[in-house]
């Protein structure tokens, strides 16, 4: 293919898809849904977008490349919006910068190595297994936290407690850095670890925020809104580096990236507005719901990719049925997430309107 670097063992993995009107509209829709969720959660949208592109027949490594490339522009817009709301801790973002770059570099090298040795199906399998492992851990971790809070064991004002994450958060390992916007004081090494993990996952599956955001919240003690905004600020750098590295190897289809970006520009602004009217506990609930459904979607595809590699036998009918089940979980997660966000935003504005009318009525009576 013109303009692409030859990859001997995986030539089939770098074929561009036919860009029909239906494909373009689907990519725009994926970008729109992903943008709403990313603007609202600081993550979430991107880890729906990579599997959604794979379900369209785009090779996993190209889906990751398109996702991380489009994140560069989207992150600039999202970070700007969150910055206007005071949700971005620039100092934390700059502290994590070096570790973030190292994580992306390692991840891209590993993705390329898997593709060359195992082909397109092996690459898809590797990316899906990474999704399942990480999403399962994150969903269990966050569900346990939500359940503990509902049982009356919510975090106290000082952020101290007996859980493992709270013990890690309170480790006094010099040098300690004060992050003014986030209102926390944390170890530099812990911040760098979070930065590396965020970069590694961004380079591996196209999104690092669903590790970065929870890690900032639970390990560094950062408020939910600031964590979401700061992750989008970090995504500017991980997106730029990931786009550069994947483009060098011929994995970036700029057409896919542009359609994702157009949808995301609209969605990310809607999602960011939602953070101003929705409680932090609701944000966590949306994130857990989406994570669980996407994890189930990727888990369902594992036997499909093993069949494509010739490792297990699977009939065509079973192959199609499992793929359909995976898509139901995948697209259902996006619909559930965006639906909840829009419902809560409308409820918040209705409450605001009722309160405004009530205040006007009281003022009118007082004037009489």
Coordinates of C-alpha atoms in Angstrom, one line a residue:
X1 CA 0.0 0.0 0.0
X2 CA 1.3 3.4 -0.9
X3 CA 2.7 5.4 2.0
X4 CA 2.6 2.4 4.4
X5 CA 5.7 0.7 5.9
X6 CA 6.0 -3.0 5.0
X7 CA 5.4 -5.3 7.9
X8 CA 6.3 -8.8 6.6
X9 CA 4.3 -11.0 9.0
X10 CA 1.2 -8.9 9.1
X11 CA 0.6 -7.3 5.7
X12 CA -3.2 -8.0 5.9
X13 CA -3.4 -5.9 9.1
X14 CA -2.6 -2.6 7.4
X15 CA -5.3 -2.6 4.8
X16 CA -7.5 0.4 4.8
X17 CA -11.3 -0.1 4.9
X18 CA -13.6 1.1 2.2
X19 CA -15.0 4.5 3.3
X20 CA -18.6 4.2 2.3
X21 CA -21.3 6.8 3.5
X22 CA -22.5 4.2 6.0
X23 CA -19.0 3.6 7.3
X24 CA -18.4 7.4 7.6
X25 CA -21.7 7.9 9.5
X26 CA -20.9 5.0 11.8
X27 CA -17.5 6.5 12.6
X28 CA -19.0 9.9 13.3
X29 CA -21.6 8.2 15.6
X30 CA -18.8 6.4 17.5
X31 CA -17.0 9.6 17.9
X32 CA -20.1 11.4 19.1
X33 CA -20.8 8.8 21.8
X34 CA -17.2 8.6 22.8
X35 CA -16.9 12.3 23.0
X36 CA -19.9 12.7 25.3
X37 CA -18.5 10.0 27.6
X38 CA -14.9 11.3 27.5
X39 CA -16.0 14.8 28.3
X40 CA -18.1 13.6 31.2
X41 CA -15.8 11.0 32.6
X42 CA -12.4 12.1 31.4
X43 CA -12.2 8.6 29.9
X44 CA -14.8 6.0 29.0
X45 CA -15.5 7.1 25.5
X46 CA -12.2 6.0 24.1
X47 CA -12.4 2.5 25.4
X48 CA -15.7 2.1 23.7
X49 CA -14.4 3.5 20.5
X50 CA -11.5 1.0 19.9
X51 CA -13.8 -2.1 20.2
X52 CA -16.5 -0.4 18.2
X53 CA -14.0 0.2 15.3
X54 CA -12.8 -3.4 15.6
X55 CA -16.4 -4.6 15.3
X56 CA -16.6 -2.7 12.0
X57 CA -13.7 -4.9 10.7
X58 CA -10.9 -2.4 11.3
X59 CA -7.8 -4.3 12.6
X60 CA -7.2 -3.7 16.3
X61 CA -3.8 -2.0 15.9
X62 CA -5.3 0.5 13.4
X63 CA -8.3 1.1 15.7
X64 CA -5.9 1.9 18.5
X65 CA -3.9 4.1 16.2
X66 CA -7.0 6.0 15.0
X67 CA -8.3 6.3 18.6
X68 CA -5.1 7.7 20.1
X69 CA -4.5 10.0 17.1
X70 CA -8.0 11.6 17.2
X71 CA -7.6 12.0 21.0
X72 CA -4.9 14.7 20.4
X73 CA -7.4 17.2 18.9
X74 CA -10.3 16.1 21.1
X75 CA -8.2 16.4 24.3
X76 CA -7.2 20.0 23.4
X77 CA -10.9 20.9 23.2
X78 CA -11.9 18.9 26.3
X79 CA -9.0 20.2 28.4
X80 CA -9.8 23.8 27.4
X81 CA -13.5 23.3 28.5
X82 CA -12.5 21.7 31.8
X83 CA -9.9 24.4 32.3
X84 CA -12.6 27.0 32.1
X85 CA -14.4 25.2 34.9
X86 CA -11.2 25.1 36.9
X87 CA -10.9 21.3 36.6
X88 CA -7.3 21.0 35.2
X89 CA -4.2 20.8 37.5
X90 CA -1.5 21.8 35.1
X91 CA 1.3 21.1 37.6
X92 CA 0.2 17.5 38.0
X93 CA 0.0 17.1 34.2
X94 CA 3.5 18.4 33.7
X95 CA 4.9 16.2 36.5
X96 CA 3.5 13.1 34.8
X97 CA 4.7 14.2 31.4
X98 CA 8.0 12.2 31.2
X99 CA 6.5 9.0 32.6
X100 CA 3.5 9.3 30.3
X101 CA 5.8 9.4 27.2
X102 CA 7.8 6.4 28.4
X103 CA 4.6 4.4 28.8
X104 CA 3.3 5.2 25.3
X105 CA 6.7 4.3 23.8
X106 CA 6.8 0.9 25.5
X107 CA 3.2 0.1 24.5
X108 CA 3.5 0.9 20.8
X109 CA 6.6 -1.3 20.6
X110 CA 4.8 -4.2 22.2
X111 CA 1.7 -3.8 20.0
X112 CA 4.0 -3.7 16.9
X113 CA 5.8 -6.8 18.1
X114 CA 2.6 -8.8 18.7
X115 CA 1.3 -7.9 15.2
X116 CA 4.5 -9.0 13.5
X117 CA 4.7 -12.3 15.3
X118 CA 1.0 -13.3 15.6
X119 CA -0.7 -11.5 12.7
X120 CA -3.9 -9.5 12.7
X121 CA -6.0 -12.0 14.7
X122 CA -3.3 -12.3 17.3
X123 CA -3.1 -8.6 17.6
X124 CA -6.9 -8.3 18.0
X125 CA -6.7 -11.1 20.7
X126 CA -3.9 -9.3 22.6
X127 CA -5.8 -6.0 22.6
X128 CA -9.0 -7.7 23.7
X129 CA -7.3 -9.6 26.5
X130 CA -5.8 -6.4 27.7
X131 CA -9.2 -4.8 27.7
X132 CA -10.8 -7.7 29.7
X133 CA -8.0 -7.8 32.3
X134 CA -7.8 -4.1 33.0
X135 CA -11.5 -3.4 32.7
X136 CA -12.4 -6.2 35.0
X137 CA -9.9 -5.0 37.7
X138 CA -11.1 -1.4 37.4
X139 CA -14.8 -2.3 37.5
X140 CA -14.3 -4.5 40.6
X141 CA -12.2 -1.8 42.3
X142 CA -14.8 1.0 41.7
X143 CA -17.8 -1.2 42.5
X144 CA -16.3 -2.1 45.8
X145 CA -15.7 1.6 46.6
X146 CA -19.3 2.6 45.6
X147 CA -20.7 -0.3 47.7
X148 CA -18.6 0.8 50.7
X149 CA -19.8 4.3 50.4
X150 CA -23.4 3.2 50.3
X151 CA -22.9 1.2 53.4
X152 CA -21.8 4.3 55.3
X153 CA -18.0 3.8 54.9
X154 CA -17.5 6.8 52.7
X155 CA -14.2 8.7 52.7
X156 CA -13.9 11.2 55.5
X157 CA -12.8 14.8 55.0
X158 CA -9.1 14.1 55.6
X159 CA -9.0 11.3 53.0
X160 CA -7.5 8.9 55.6
X161 CA -8.7 5.4 56.1
X162 CA -7.8 1.7 56.4
X163 CA -8.2 0.5 52.8
X164 CA -5.2 -0.4 50.7
X165 CA -5.6 2.6 48.4
X166 CA -5.9 5.0 51.3
X167 CA -2.7 3.6 52.8
X168 CA -0.9 4.0 49.4
X169 CA -2.3 7.5 49.1
X170 CA -0.9 8.4 52.5
X171 CA 2.6 7.1 51.9
X172 CA 5.1 9.9 52.6
X173 CA 7.8 9.0 50.0
X174 CA 9.9 12.1 49.2
X175 CA 9.9 14.3 47.3
X176 CA 6.4 15.3 48.0
X177 CA 4.6 17.7 45.6
X178 CA 1.7 20.0 46.4
X179 CA -0.9 20.2 43.6
X180 CA -2.8 23.4 44.2
X181 CA -5.8 22.9 41.9
X182 CA -6.4 19.3 43.1
X183 CA -5.8 20.4 46.7
X184 CA -3.6 17.4 47.6
X185 CA 0.0 16.7 48.5
X186 CA 1.4 13.5 47.0
X187 CA 4.6 11.6 46.4
X188 CA 6.3 12.4 43.1
X189 CA 7.0 8.7 42.5
X190 CA 3.3 7.8 42.9
X191 CA 2.4 10.5 40.4
X192 CA 5.0 9.2 37.9
X193 CA 3.7 5.7 38.3
X194 CA 0.2 6.8 37.5
X195 CA 1.6 8.7 34.5
X196 CA 3.4 5.7 33.1
X197 CA 0.4 3.4 33.5
X198 CA -1.8 6.0 31.8
X199 CA 0.6 6.3 28.9
X200 CA 1.1 2.5 28.6
X201 CA -2.6 1.8 28.3
X202 CA -3.1 4.7 26.0
X203 CA -0.5 3.2 23.6
X204 CA -1.8 -0.3 24.0
X205 CA -5.6 0.0 23.6
X206 CA -6.0 3.7 22.6
X207 CA -7.1 5.0 26.0
X208 CA -5.4 5.4 29.4
X209 CA -7.9 7.6 31.2
X210 CA -9.9 4.8 32.7
X211 CA -6.8 3.9 34.6
X212 CA -5.5 7.4 35.0
X213 CA -8.8 8.9 36.3
X214 CA -9.5 6.2 39.0
X215 CA -5.8 6.2 40.0
X216 CA -5.9 10.0 40.4
X217 CA -9.1 9.8 42.5
X218 CA -8.2 6.8 44.7
X219 CA -4.4 6.8 44.9
X220 CA -3.7 10.5 44.8
X221 CA -6.9 11.7 46.4
X222 CA -7.9 14.1 43.6
X223 CA -11.5 15.3 43.3
X224 CA -13.4 13.5 40.5
X225 CA -13.9 16.6 38.4
X226 CA -10.2 17.6 38.5
X227 CA -9.1 14.1 37.7
X228 CA -11.3 14.1 34.6
X229 CA -10.0 17.4 33.4
X230 CA -6.4 16.7 34.2
X231 CA -6.5 13.3 32.3
X232 CA -7.8 15.2 29.2
X233 CA -4.8 17.6 29.6
X234 CA -2.5 14.5 29.7
X235 CA -4.2 13.0 26.7
X236 CA -2.9 15.9 24.6
X237 CA 0.6 14.6 25.0
X238 CA -0.1 10.9 24.9
X239 CA -2.3 11.5 21.8
X240 CA 0.4 13.4 20.0
X241 CA 3.2 10.9 20.7
X242 CA 1.0 7.9 20.0
X243 CA -0.1 9.4 16.7
X244 CA 3.5 10.1 15.7
X245 CA 4.7 6.6 16.5
X246 CA 1.8 4.7 14.9
X247 CA 2.0 6.9 11.8
X248 CA 5.7 6.0 11.4
X249 CA 4.6 2.4 11.0
X250 CA 1.8 3.1 8.6
X251 CA -1.1 2.2 11.0
X252 CA -2.9 5.6 10.9
X253 CA -5.9 6.0 8.5
X254 CA -6.4 9.7 8.6
X255 CA -10.0 9.3 7.2
X256 CA -11.0 7.3 10.2
X257 CA -9.4 9.8 12.5
X258 CA -11.2 12.8 11.0
X259 CA -14.7 11.3 11.2
X260 CA -14.0 10.3 14.9
X261 CA -12.8 13.7 15.6
X262 CA -15.8 15.5 14.1
X263 CA -18.2 13.5 16.3
X264 CA -16.0 13.9 19.3
X265 CA -15.9 17.7 19.0
X266 CA -19.6 17.9 19.6
X267 CA -19.8 15.1 22.2
X268 CA -16.9 16.2 24.4
X269 CA -18.4 19.6 25.0
X270 CA -21.8 18.1 26.0
X271 CA -20.0 15.7 28.3
X272 CA -18.0 18.5 30.0
X273 CA -21.1 20.6 30.6
X274 CA -22.6 17.5 32.3
X275 CA -19.9 17.5 35.0
X276 CA -21.2 20.8 36.3
X277 CA -24.7 19.5 37.1
X278 CA -24.1 15.8 38.0
X279 CA -22.8 14.5 41.3
X280 CA -19.5 12.7 41.5
X281 CA -21.2 9.5 42.7
X282 CA -23.3 9.4 39.6
X283 CA -20.2 9.8 37.4
X284 CA -18.7 6.8 39.1
X285 CA -21.9 4.8 38.6
X286 CA -21.9 5.6 34.8
X287 CA -18.2 4.6 34.5
X288 CA -18.7 1.2 36.3
X289 CA -21.7 0.4 34.1
X290 CA -19.9 1.1 30.9
X291 CA -16.7 -0.7 32.0
X292 CA -18.5 -3.9 32.9
X293 CA -20.4 -4.0 29.6
X294 CA -17.3 -3.3 27.5
X295 CA -15.4 -5.9 29.4
X296 CA -18.1 -8.5 28.6
X297 CA -18.1 -7.4 25.0
X298 CA -14.3 -8.0 24.6
X299 CA -14.5 -11.3 26.6
X300 CA -17.0 -12.6 24.2
X301 CA -14.7 -11.9 21.3
X302 CA -11.7 -13.9 22.7
X303 CA -12.9 -17.3 21.4
X304 CA -13.7 -15.6 18.0
X305 CA -10.1 -14.4 17.6
X306 CA -8.8 -17.8 18.8
X307 CA -10.9 -19.4 16.0
X308 CA -9.5 -16.9 13.5
X309 CA -6.0 -17.9 14.5
X310 CA -6.9 -21.6 14.1
X311 CA -6.4 -22.4 17.8
X312 CA -10.0 -23.6 18.4
X313 CA -12.8 -24.9 16.1
X314 CA -15.9 -22.7 15.8
X315 CA -18.8 -23.0 13.3
X316 CA -19.7 -20.0 11.1
X317 CA -23.1 -19.7 12.8
X318 CA -21.5 -19.8 16.3
X319 CA -18.9 -17.3 15.1
X320 CA -21.6 -14.9 14.0
X321 CA -23.8 -15.4 17.1
X322 CA -20.9 -14.7 19.5
X323 CA -19.9 -11.6 17.5
X324 CA -23.5 -10.3 17.6
X325 CA -23.6 -10.9 21.4
X326 CA -20.4 -8.9 21.7
X327 CA -21.8 -6.0 19.7
X328 CA -25.0 -5.9 21.8
X329 CA -22.9 -5.5 25.0
X330 CA -20.6 -3.0 23.3
X331 CA -23.2 -0.7 21.7
X332 CA -25.5 -1.2 24.7
X333 CA -22.8 0.3 27.0
X334 CA -22.6 3.4 24.9
X335 CA -26.4 3.8 24.8
X336 CA -26.7 3.2 28.6
X337 CA -23.9 5.7 29.4
X338 CA -25.0 8.5 27.1
X339 CA -28.7 7.9 28.1
X340 CA -27.9 8.3 31.8
X341 CA -25.8 11.4 31.3
X342 CA -28.5 13.1 29.2
X343 CA -31.3 12.1 31.6
X344 CA -29.3 13.5 34.6
X345 CA -28.5 16.8 32.8
X346 CA -32.2 17.3 31.9
X347 CA -33.3 16.5 35.5
X348 CA -30.7 19.0 36.8
X349 CA -32.0 21.8 34.4
X350 CA -35.6 21.0 35.3
X351 CA -34.8 21.4 39.0
X352 CA -33.0 24.6 38.3
X353 CA -36.0 25.9 36.4
X354 CA -38.4 25.0 39.2
X355 CA -36.2 26.6 41.8
X356 CA -35.9 29.8 39.7
X357 CA -39.7 29.9 39.3
X358 CA -40.1 29.3 43.0
X359 CA -37.7 32.2 43.8
X360 CA -39.6 34.5 41.4
X361 CA -42.9 33.6 43.1
X362 CA -41.5 34.3 46.5
X363 CA -40.1 37.7 45.3
X364 CA -43.5 38.6 43.8
X365 CA -45.3 37.8 47.1
X366 CA -42.8 39.8 49.1
X367 CA -43.2 42.8 46.7
X368 CA -47.0 42.8 47.4

